[in-house]
């Protein structure tokens, strides 16, 4: 069952890591909720791994997935 | 935990699925609601199918049934019972095809019937249709016995010959008619040759079988023999044939014989145990019975148009008394009986989706249903106790109540909570517990009231008023967190004991019910009761009432006070003392409706809670007068003018239209009341330099943050956390910064600009999912701990 899309990009802008100063790249990471894990691609600092969650993802798909996982 | 027995017990308390009274009175259990609905749609063919599914010898009974159903029709007092008998006649007279029975393989048990009266024919019909070979032994012609009972069957006069038609259908059902003298010797013979025997007493008088010789319930005479079909008697002893009685007994005997032959208990589960259907007739207009323009064979005979109109008078009786008043139950499209089953199934699921979670968490726990239901079915108790079960099973969705529980915790600890002893007396007689929501909405009034009360009580014979600012713990109770509720009330108990066990006074009906339950020794009473015993002239200067005060209020009783008569009385008495007029809404006092605050619905299902507020607001014809601050604030939020009782007692407050504070402001208000009281009564001022103040949040962002359940402190905390940890990004186009912080089970994101004076927030959002590399922890570390904990649950599960 694939609840999530494979990849999410920033809603807008050109983002750099506040720590390393390098541009973010799409990178694959597991994300977790309760006893479920999903693999997604998110904007991420290629050097230190700092990861950005766009607003549209937080308020859209993540909300849905949270609700589904909570009812499992 | 709800088990099968508990479920059945619950189900038996909801009568919505019980048959309507007419159907109960029909010996054949005809589904009259469906039959009449089809007739009202002018679909006699469909109606006939329903009729033939239930009623034996349908043509004959349509012609001669003495319709006991009509005596129980609830239309009786509203224009006259539905003319069920005439409608059945109209139905079967319409040009429609008789229903066909599916040919079943013949049964191996043989049945003999002695006597072809209505009872014998009915049993032959019922068992013949189930493919039992039936032999009908009769004297005279096959129809002579039933014609002797019901001579009107001979006169057709424009009606169809229903007798001939039904006898023909009996023949097709493999019922064999055999002419015989019906003697006692014959009975002994057939009893040994056949598997089941019925004697039609009225058609076989020579056998001399008395009604007293048989079991009234099963109609068994002995062994495999049933006897049935005696004439009925009027009060004066006059004998007559009742078609419903005689055919009804034929139906019952058929059920007994079938059980006897297949060796099933003849008494078990015969009648379903169910309460009688309740139907509320209030507000239903009287409509007179449709008079048929013509009569055939002495019977009123409806045209299709007349039949449609008459059937349309059927009330389609059902209960739903509770559902009609509850938006929650309407939203979940059901009634307590089906909800109980859904909830039971939800608890029993081991793997798969718990589809009833939101059903269970959507109830306001207000208890109105229990009040309105003639059987006192309580959805509130069912949902609340199920929440406890869900918490115990570990299947409660965290997002359902967590925010509310955090709010409860925050209101009960620094910097919001406060215990003030009364410096004037060593052992205060009273402890004022305003409740965390009144404190959050009406800090100024609470402070003024406390000051006045303390002064006033100290002049009396029971001096001393301590104060406790905290939450009572009710949210934990509503959330099904048994242990948390216990711990919370234990904490309050120990404060109360330290203060020397003063009597508790509270301004909130939920607090009151929590204390009565968990701290009964404190003899908690409502603020209103106490105020009602005091001289109020010094509280507000007489004549100082608000000029804008409405002339007439609709009183809004809080749902948690519905059984607290003292609360309800005191509110009315105080309002009167303040010189205002009250009107009782249709649902008031014990049957009052929830404002949408109850049961924490506002936390997990805010739209539903808003619908509840709007629903209640619409029931109040005049500006509301609430004695619970949440009622007041929620009704206002739904656009309704609503005052709080304190606005009458302490004029100069926010009045009836100013909205209550939002979630963040409520917390800030609690903290600032605490500061104010500490300064006033203990002279302490605690001014901590506030780093948070450097983060500015523009006003237009506030409603969005409320909606997203993001507190201002979370926004400020996130900016400062991002700044100090360096966990942030920058947009090269706008120059905005974006940081994240995960102080608890939620990750907060803040987008902000850096300016000379500090930070200006431009947006914020949040999520519960754990994203490695966000929230302030290093990505690898998060992946490691998350995976480890998932492996652990997998092991436990395995
Ligand atoms: S009031 Fe509600 S719970 Fe009670 S019998 Fe009627 S439908 Fe069932
Ligand atoms: S008229 Fe007779 S058969 Fe018809 S519903 Fe009434 S009792 Fe039943
Ligand atoms: S919201 Fe109130 S009336 Fe509706 S089911 Fe729940 S307790 Fe009953
Ligand atoms: Zn980096």
mmCIF file of C-alpha atoms in Angstrom, chain A residues 6-66:
data_model
loop_
_atom_site.group_PDB
_atom_site.id
_atom_site.type_symbol
_atom_site.label_atom_id
_atom_site.label_comp_id
_atom_site.label_asym_id
_atom_site.label_seq_id
_atom_site.Cartn_x
_atom_site.Cartn_y
_atom_site.Cartn_z
ATOM 1 C CA UNK A 6 7.352 9.297 -4.040
ATOM 2 C CA UNK A 7 8.655 12.871 -3.962
ATOM 3 C CA UNK A 8 7.818 16.313 -2.574
ATOM 4 C CA UNK A 9 9.556 19.583 -3.545
ATOM 5 C CA UNK A 10 9.552 22.954 -1.759
ATOM 6 C CA UNK A 11 6.359 24.961 -2.341
ATOM 7 C CA UNK A 12 8.507 27.846 -3.693
ATOM 8 C CA UNK A 13 11.927 29.492 -3.456
ATOM 9 C CA UNK A 14 15.514 28.372 -3.698
ATOM 10 C CA UNK A 15 16.554 26.993 -0.359
ATOM 11 C CA UNK A 16 20.011 26.516 1.073
ATOM 12 C CA UNK A 17 21.030 24.795 4.302
ATOM 13 C CA UNK A 18 21.374 27.296 7.140
ATOM 14 C CA UNK A 19 24.281 25.366 8.559
ATOM 15 C CA UNK A 20 26.272 24.381 5.453
ATOM 16 C CA UNK A 21 25.205 27.086 2.992
ATOM 17 C CA UNK A 22 24.757 24.563 0.166
ATOM 18 C CA UNK A 23 21.621 24.219 -2.014
ATOM 19 C CA UNK A 24 19.148 21.523 -0.980
ATOM 20 C CA UNK A 25 18.737 18.432 -3.150
ATOM 21 C CA UNK A 26 15.906 15.887 -3.321
ATOM 22 C CA UNK A 27 16.955 12.976 -1.116
ATOM 23 C CA UNK A 28 15.297 9.757 -0.061
ATOM 24 C CA UNK A 29 14.463 9.325 3.628
ATOM 25 C CA UNK A 30 12.168 7.157 5.717
ATOM 26 C CA UNK A 31 9.534 9.049 7.672
ATOM 27 C CA UNK A 32 7.708 7.574 10.649
ATOM 28 C CA UNK A 33 4.368 7.640 12.389
ATOM 29 C CA UNK A 34 3.309 5.307 15.183
ATOM 30 C CA UNK A 35 4.190 1.869 13.847
ATOM 31 C CA UNK A 36 4.407 2.773 10.196
ATOM 32 C CA UNK A 37 7.257 3.977 8.029
ATOM 33 C CA UNK A 38 7.213 5.419 4.513
ATOM 34 C CA UNK A 39 10.002 6.209 2.080
ATOM 35 C CA UNK A 40 9.809 9.605 0.429
ATOM 36 C CA UNK A 41 12.064 12.070 -1.325
ATOM 37 C CA UNK A 42 12.315 15.446 0.380
ATOM 38 C CA UNK A 43 14.493 18.565 -0.067
ATOM 39 C CA UNK A 44 17.564 17.854 1.991
ATOM 40 C CA UNK A 45 21.025 19.179 2.689
ATOM 41 C CA UNK A 46 23.404 16.839 0.875
ATOM 42 C CA UNK A 47 26.064 17.502 3.511
ATOM 43 C CA UNK A 48 24.383 17.394 6.913
ATOM 44 C CA UNK A 49 21.002 15.775 6.201
ATOM 45 C CA UNK A 50 18.839 18.643 7.452
ATOM 46 C CA UNK A 51 15.436 18.037 5.832
ATOM 47 C CA UNK A 52 12.647 20.414 4.840
ATOM 48 C CA UNK A 53 8.928 19.630 5.069
ATOM 49 C CA UNK A 54 6.935 21.898 2.735
ATOM 50 C CA UNK A 55 3.724 23.397 4.115
ATOM 51 C CA UNK A 56 1.570 21.800 1.430
ATOM 52 C CA UNK A 57 2.857 18.371 2.409
ATOM 53 C CA UNK A 58 2.420 18.977 6.154
ATOM 54 C CA UNK A 59 -1.132 20.218 5.789
ATOM 55 C CA UNK A 60 -2.138 17.902 2.978
ATOM 56 C CA UNK A 61 -0.872 14.420 2.525
ATOM 57 C CA UNK A 62 0.736 14.115 5.938
ATOM 58 C CA UNK A 63 -2.534 14.973 7.656
ATOM 59 C CA UNK A 64 -4.279 12.225 5.684
ATOM 60 C CA UNK A 65 -1.615 9.646 6.344
ATOM 61 C CA UNK A 66 -1.568 10.473 10.043
#
